[in-house]
Coordinates of N, CA and C in Angstrom, one line a residue:
M1 N 0.8 -1.2 0.0 CA 0.0 0.0 0.0 C 0.9 1.2 0.0
A2 N 0.5 2.2 -0.8 CA 1.3 3.5 -0.9 C 0.3 4.6 -0.8
S3 N 0.6 5.6 -0.1 CA -0.3 6.8 0.1 C 0.5 8.1 -0.2
V4 N -0.1 9.0 -0.9 CA 0.5 10.3 -1.1 C -0.6 11.4 -0.8
T5 N -0.2 12.6 -0.6 CA -1.2 13.6 -0.3 C -0.9 14.8 -1.3
A6 N -2.0 15.3 -2.0 CA -1.9 16.4 -2.8 C -2.5 17.6 -2.1
N7 N -1.7 18.6 -1.9 CA -2.2 19.9 -1.2 C -2.4 20.9 -2.3
M8 N -3.6 21.2 -2.6 CA -3.9 22.2 -3.6 C -4.1 23.5 -2.9
R9 N -3.1 24.3 -2.8 CA -3.2 25.5 -2.1 C -4.0 26.6 -2.8
T10 N -4.1 26.5 -4.2 CA -4.8 27.5 -4.9 C -6.3 27.4 -4.7
C11 N -6.8 26.2 -4.3 CA -8.2 26.1 -4.0 C -8.5 25.7 -2.5
G12 N -7.4 25.4 -1.8 CA -7.5 25.1 -0.3 C -8.0 23.7 -0.1
K13 N -7.9 22.8 -1.1 CA -8.3 21.4 -0.9 C -7.2 20.5 -0.7
T14 N -7.4 19.3 -0.1 CA -6.4 18.3 0.2 C -7.0 17.0 -0.3
H15 N -6.1 16.2 -1.0 CA -6.5 14.9 -1.5 C -5.5 13.9 -1.0
K16 N -6.0 12.9 -0.3 CA -5.1 11.8 0.1 C -5.4 10.6 -0.8
V17 N -4.4 10.1 -1.5 CA -4.6 9.0 -2.4 C -3.9 7.7 -1.9
T18 N -4.6 6.6 -1.8 CA -4.0 5.4 -1.4 C -4.2 4.4 -2.5
V19 N -3.1 3.7 -2.9 CA -3.1 2.7 -4.0 C -2.6 1.4 -3.4
T20 N -3.3 0.3 -3.7 CA -2.9 -1.0 -3.3 C -2.9 -2.0 -4.5
M21 N -1.8 -2.7 -4.8 CA -1.9 -3.7 -5.9 C -2.8 -4.8 -5.5
N22 N -3.6 -5.2 -6.4 CA -4.6 -6.3 -6.1 C -4.1 -7.6 -6.7
A23 N -4.8 -8.7 -6.5 CA -4.3 -10.1 -7.0 C -4.3 -10.2 -8.5
E24 N -5.0 -9.3 -9.2 CA -5.0 -9.3 -10.7 C -3.9 -8.5 -11.2
G25 N -3.1 -7.8 -10.4 CA -2.0 -7.0 -10.9 C -2.4 -5.6 -11.2
N26 N -3.7 -5.2 -10.9 CA -4.1 -3.9 -11.1 C -3.9 -3.2 -9.7
F27 N -4.3 -1.9 -9.7 CA -4.0 -1.1 -8.5 C -5.4 -0.5 -8.0
D28 N -5.8 -0.9 -6.9 CA -7.0 -0.3 -6.3 C -6.7 1.1 -5.8
V29 N -7.6 2.1 -6.1 CA -7.4 3.5 -5.7 C -8.5 4.0 -4.8
I30 N -8.1 4.5 -3.7 CA -9.0 5.2 -2.8 C -8.5 6.7 -2.6
I31 N -9.4 7.6 -2.9 CA -9.1 9.0 -2.8 C -10.0 9.6 -1.7
E32 N -9.4 10.2 -0.7 CA -10.1 10.9 0.4 C -9.9 12.4 0.1
S33 N -10.9 13.2 -0.1 CA -10.8 14.6 -0.4 C -11.9 15.4 0.1
D34 N -11.6 16.7 0.4 CA -12.6 17.6 0.8 C -13.2 18.4 -0.4
C35 N -12.9 17.9 -1.6 CA -13.4 18.5 -2.8 C -14.4 17.5 -3.5
P36 N -15.6 17.9 -3.7 CA -16.6 17.0 -4.3 C -16.2 16.5 -5.7
K37 N -15.5 17.4 -6.4 CA -15.1 17.0 -7.8 C -14.1 15.9 -7.8
V38 N -13.1 16.0 -6.8 CA -12.1 15.0 -6.7 C -12.7 13.7 -6.1
D39 N -13.6 13.9 -5.1 CA -14.3 12.7 -4.6 C -15.0 11.9 -5.7
L40 N -15.6 12.6 -6.6 CA -16.3 11.9 -7.7 C -15.3 11.3 -8.6
F41 N -14.2 11.9 -8.9 CA -13.1 11.4 -9.7 C -12.6 10.0 -9.1
G42 N -12.4 10.0 -7.8 CA -12.0 8.8 -7.1 C -13.1 7.7 -7.2
K43 N -14.3 8.0 -7.1 CA -15.4 7.0 -7.2 C -15.5 6.5 -8.7
N44 N -15.3 7.4 -9.6 CA -15.3 7.0 -11.0 C -14.1 6.1 -11.4
L45 N -12.9 6.4 -10.8 CA -11.7 5.8 -11.1 C -11.6 4.4 -10.5
R46 N -11.7 4.2 -9.2 CA -11.7 3.0 -8.5 C -10.4 2.2 -8.6
Y47 N -9.8 2.1 -9.8 CA -8.6 1.3 -10.0 C -7.8 1.9 -11.2
V48 N -6.6 1.5 -11.3 CA -5.8 1.8 -12.5 C -5.0 0.5 -12.8
T49 N -4.7 0.4 -14.1 CA -3.9 -0.7 -14.6 C -2.4 -0.2 -14.8
M50 N -1.5 -1.1 -15.1 CA -0.2 -0.7 -15.4 C -0.1 0.2 -16.6
E51 N -1.0 -0.1 -17.6 CA -1.1 0.7 -18.8 C -1.5 2.1 -18.5
D52 N -2.5 2.3 -17.5 CA -3.0 3.6 -17.1 C -1.9 4.4 -16.5
I53 N -0.9 3.8 -15.9 CA 0.2 4.6 -15.2 C 1.4 4.7 -16.0
T54 N 1.4 4.1 -17.2 CA 2.6 4.2 -18.1 C 2.3 4.8 -19.5
D55 N 1.1 4.8 -19.9 CA 0.7 5.3 -21.2 C -0.3 6.4 -21.1
M56 N 0.2 7.6 -21.0 CA -0.7 8.8 -20.7 C -1.7 9.1 -21.8
D57 N -1.3 8.7 -23.1 CA -2.2 9.0 -24.2 C -3.5 8.2 -24.1
N58 N -3.4 7.0 -23.5 CA -4.6 6.2 -23.4 C -5.1 5.9 -22.0
S59 N -4.5 6.6 -21.0 CA -4.8 6.3 -19.6 C -6.2 6.7 -19.2
R60 N -6.9 5.9 -18.4 CA -8.2 6.2 -17.9 C -8.2 7.5 -17.0
L61 N -7.0 7.9 -16.5 CA -6.9 9.1 -15.7 C -7.2 10.3 -16.5
N62 N -7.1 10.3 -17.8 CA -7.4 11.4 -18.7 C -8.7 11.4 -19.3
K63 N -9.5 10.4 -19.1 CA -10.8 10.2 -19.8 C -11.9 11.2 -19.1
R64 N -12.6 11.9 -19.9 CA -13.6 12.8 -19.4 C -14.6 12.1 -18.5
E65 N -15.0 10.9 -18.8 CA -16.0 10.2 -18.0 C -15.4 9.8 -16.6
I66 N -14.1 9.8 -16.5 CA -13.5 9.5 -15.2 C -13.3 10.8 -14.5
R67 N -12.7 11.8 -15.2 CA -12.3 13.1 -14.5 C -13.5 14.0 -14.2
G68 N -14.6 13.8 -14.9 CA -15.8 14.7 -14.7 C -15.4 16.1 -15.1
D69 N -15.9 17.0 -14.2 CA -15.5 18.4 -14.5 C -14.5 19.0 -13.5
M70 N -13.6 18.0 -13.1 CA -12.5 18.4 -12.3 C -11.6 19.4 -13.0
S71 N -11.0 20.4 -12.3 CA -10.2 21.4 -13.0 C -8.9 20.7 -13.6
P72 N -8.5 21.1 -14.8 CA -7.3 20.5 -15.4 C -6.1 20.7 -14.6
P73 N -5.8 21.8 -13.8 CA -4.6 21.9 -13.0 C -4.6 21.1 -11.7
C74 N -5.7 20.4 -11.4 CA -5.8 19.7 -10.2 C -4.7 18.6 -10.1
L75 N -4.0 18.5 -9.0 CA -2.9 17.6 -8.8 C -3.3 16.1 -8.4
S76 N -4.6 15.9 -8.2 CA -5.0 14.6 -7.8 C -4.7 13.5 -8.8
P77 N -4.8 13.7 -10.1 CA -4.4 12.6 -11.0 C -2.9 12.3 -10.9
I78 N -2.1 13.3 -10.7 CA -0.6 13.1 -10.5 C -0.4 12.4 -9.2
A79 N -1.2 12.7 -8.2 CA -1.0 12.0 -6.9 C -1.3 10.5 -7.1
V80 N -2.3 10.2 -7.9 CA -2.6 8.8 -8.2 C -1.4 8.1 -8.9
L81 N -0.9 8.8 -9.9 CA 0.3 8.3 -10.6 C 1.5 8.0 -9.6
D82 N 1.8 9.0 -8.7 CA 2.9 8.9 -7.8 C 2.6 7.7 -6.8
A83 N 1.4 7.6 -6.3 CA 1.1 6.4 -5.4 C 1.2 5.1 -6.1
A84 N 0.7 5.1 -7.4 CA 0.8 3.8 -8.1 C 2.2 3.4 -8.5
W85 N 3.0 4.4 -8.9 CA 4.4 4.2 -9.1 C 5.1 3.7 -7.9
L86 N 4.8 4.2 -6.7 CA 5.4 3.8 -5.5 C 5.0 2.3 -5.2
E87 N 3.7 2.0 -5.4 CA 3.2 0.7 -5.1 C 3.8 -0.3 -6.1
A88 N 4.0 0.1 -7.3 CA 4.6 -0.8 -8.4 C 6.1 -1.0 -8.3
G89 N 6.7 -0.2 -7.4 CA 8.2 -0.3 -7.3 C 8.9 0.5 -8.4
M90 N 8.2 1.4 -9.1 CA 8.8 2.2 -10.1 C 9.3 3.5 -9.6
L91 N 9.0 3.8 -8.4 CA 9.5 5.0 -7.7 C 10.1 4.6 -6.4
S92 N 11.3 4.9 -6.2 CA 12.1 4.5 -5.1 C 11.6 5.0 -3.7
Q93 N 11.3 4.1 -2.8 CA 10.9 4.5 -1.4 C 12.0 5.3 -0.8
S94 N 13.2 5.0 -1.0 CA 14.3 5.7 -0.3 C 14.4 7.1 -0.9
L95 N 14.2 7.3 -2.2 CA 14.2 8.6 -2.8 C 13.0 9.4 -2.3
V96 N 11.8 8.8 -2.2 CA 10.6 9.5 -1.6 C 10.9 10.0 -0.2
K97 N 11.5 9.1 0.6 CA 11.7 9.5 2.0 C 12.7 10.6 2.1
R98 N 13.7 10.7 1.1 CA 14.7 11.7 1.2 C 14.1 13.1 0.7
V99 N 13.4 13.1 -0.4 CA 12.9 14.3 -1.0 C 11.6 14.8 -0.4
K100 N 10.8 13.9 0.1 CA 9.5 14.2 0.7 C 8.4 14.7 -0.1
E101 N 8.7 15.6 -1.0 CA 7.6 16.2 -1.8 C 8.1 16.8 -3.2
N102 N 7.3 16.9 -4.1 CA 7.5 17.7 -5.3 C 6.7 18.9 -5.2
S103 N 7.0 20.0 -5.9 CA 6.3 21.2 -5.9 C 6.3 21.9 -7.2
I104 N 5.3 22.8 -7.3 CA 5.2 23.6 -8.5 C 5.2 25.1 -8.0
D105 N 6.1 25.9 -8.5 CA 6.2 27.3 -8.1 C 5.4 28.1 -9.1
L106 N 4.2 28.6 -8.7 CA 3.3 29.3 -9.5 C 3.8 30.7 -9.9
T107 N 4.8 31.2 -9.2 CA 5.3 32.5 -9.5 C 6.4 32.5 -10.6
G108 N 6.7 31.3 -11.1 CA 7.7 31.3 -12.1 C 9.1 31.3 -11.6

């Protein structure tokens, strides 16, 4: 199980994403959020496949029926990717412990 938190300071919302690899080799996704749009995104998504986390052109994370009317700059889909990559062993636990977070500087 891998968990990450997206802090959306521009809207004041927080999204905790937990991903667990299941017996079929897919990744179950649980999103806890104080944003109703991200909450719906999590309910629509429910799981991701290895293809979803490696092929962004065809990923379910980018499908309108999954994203709903969530804002395009929302970091919750990236949080899903980070948690899934951690769970799949494609992102190093030791690196994550050392750097702790990624960030976007909106001021340039």
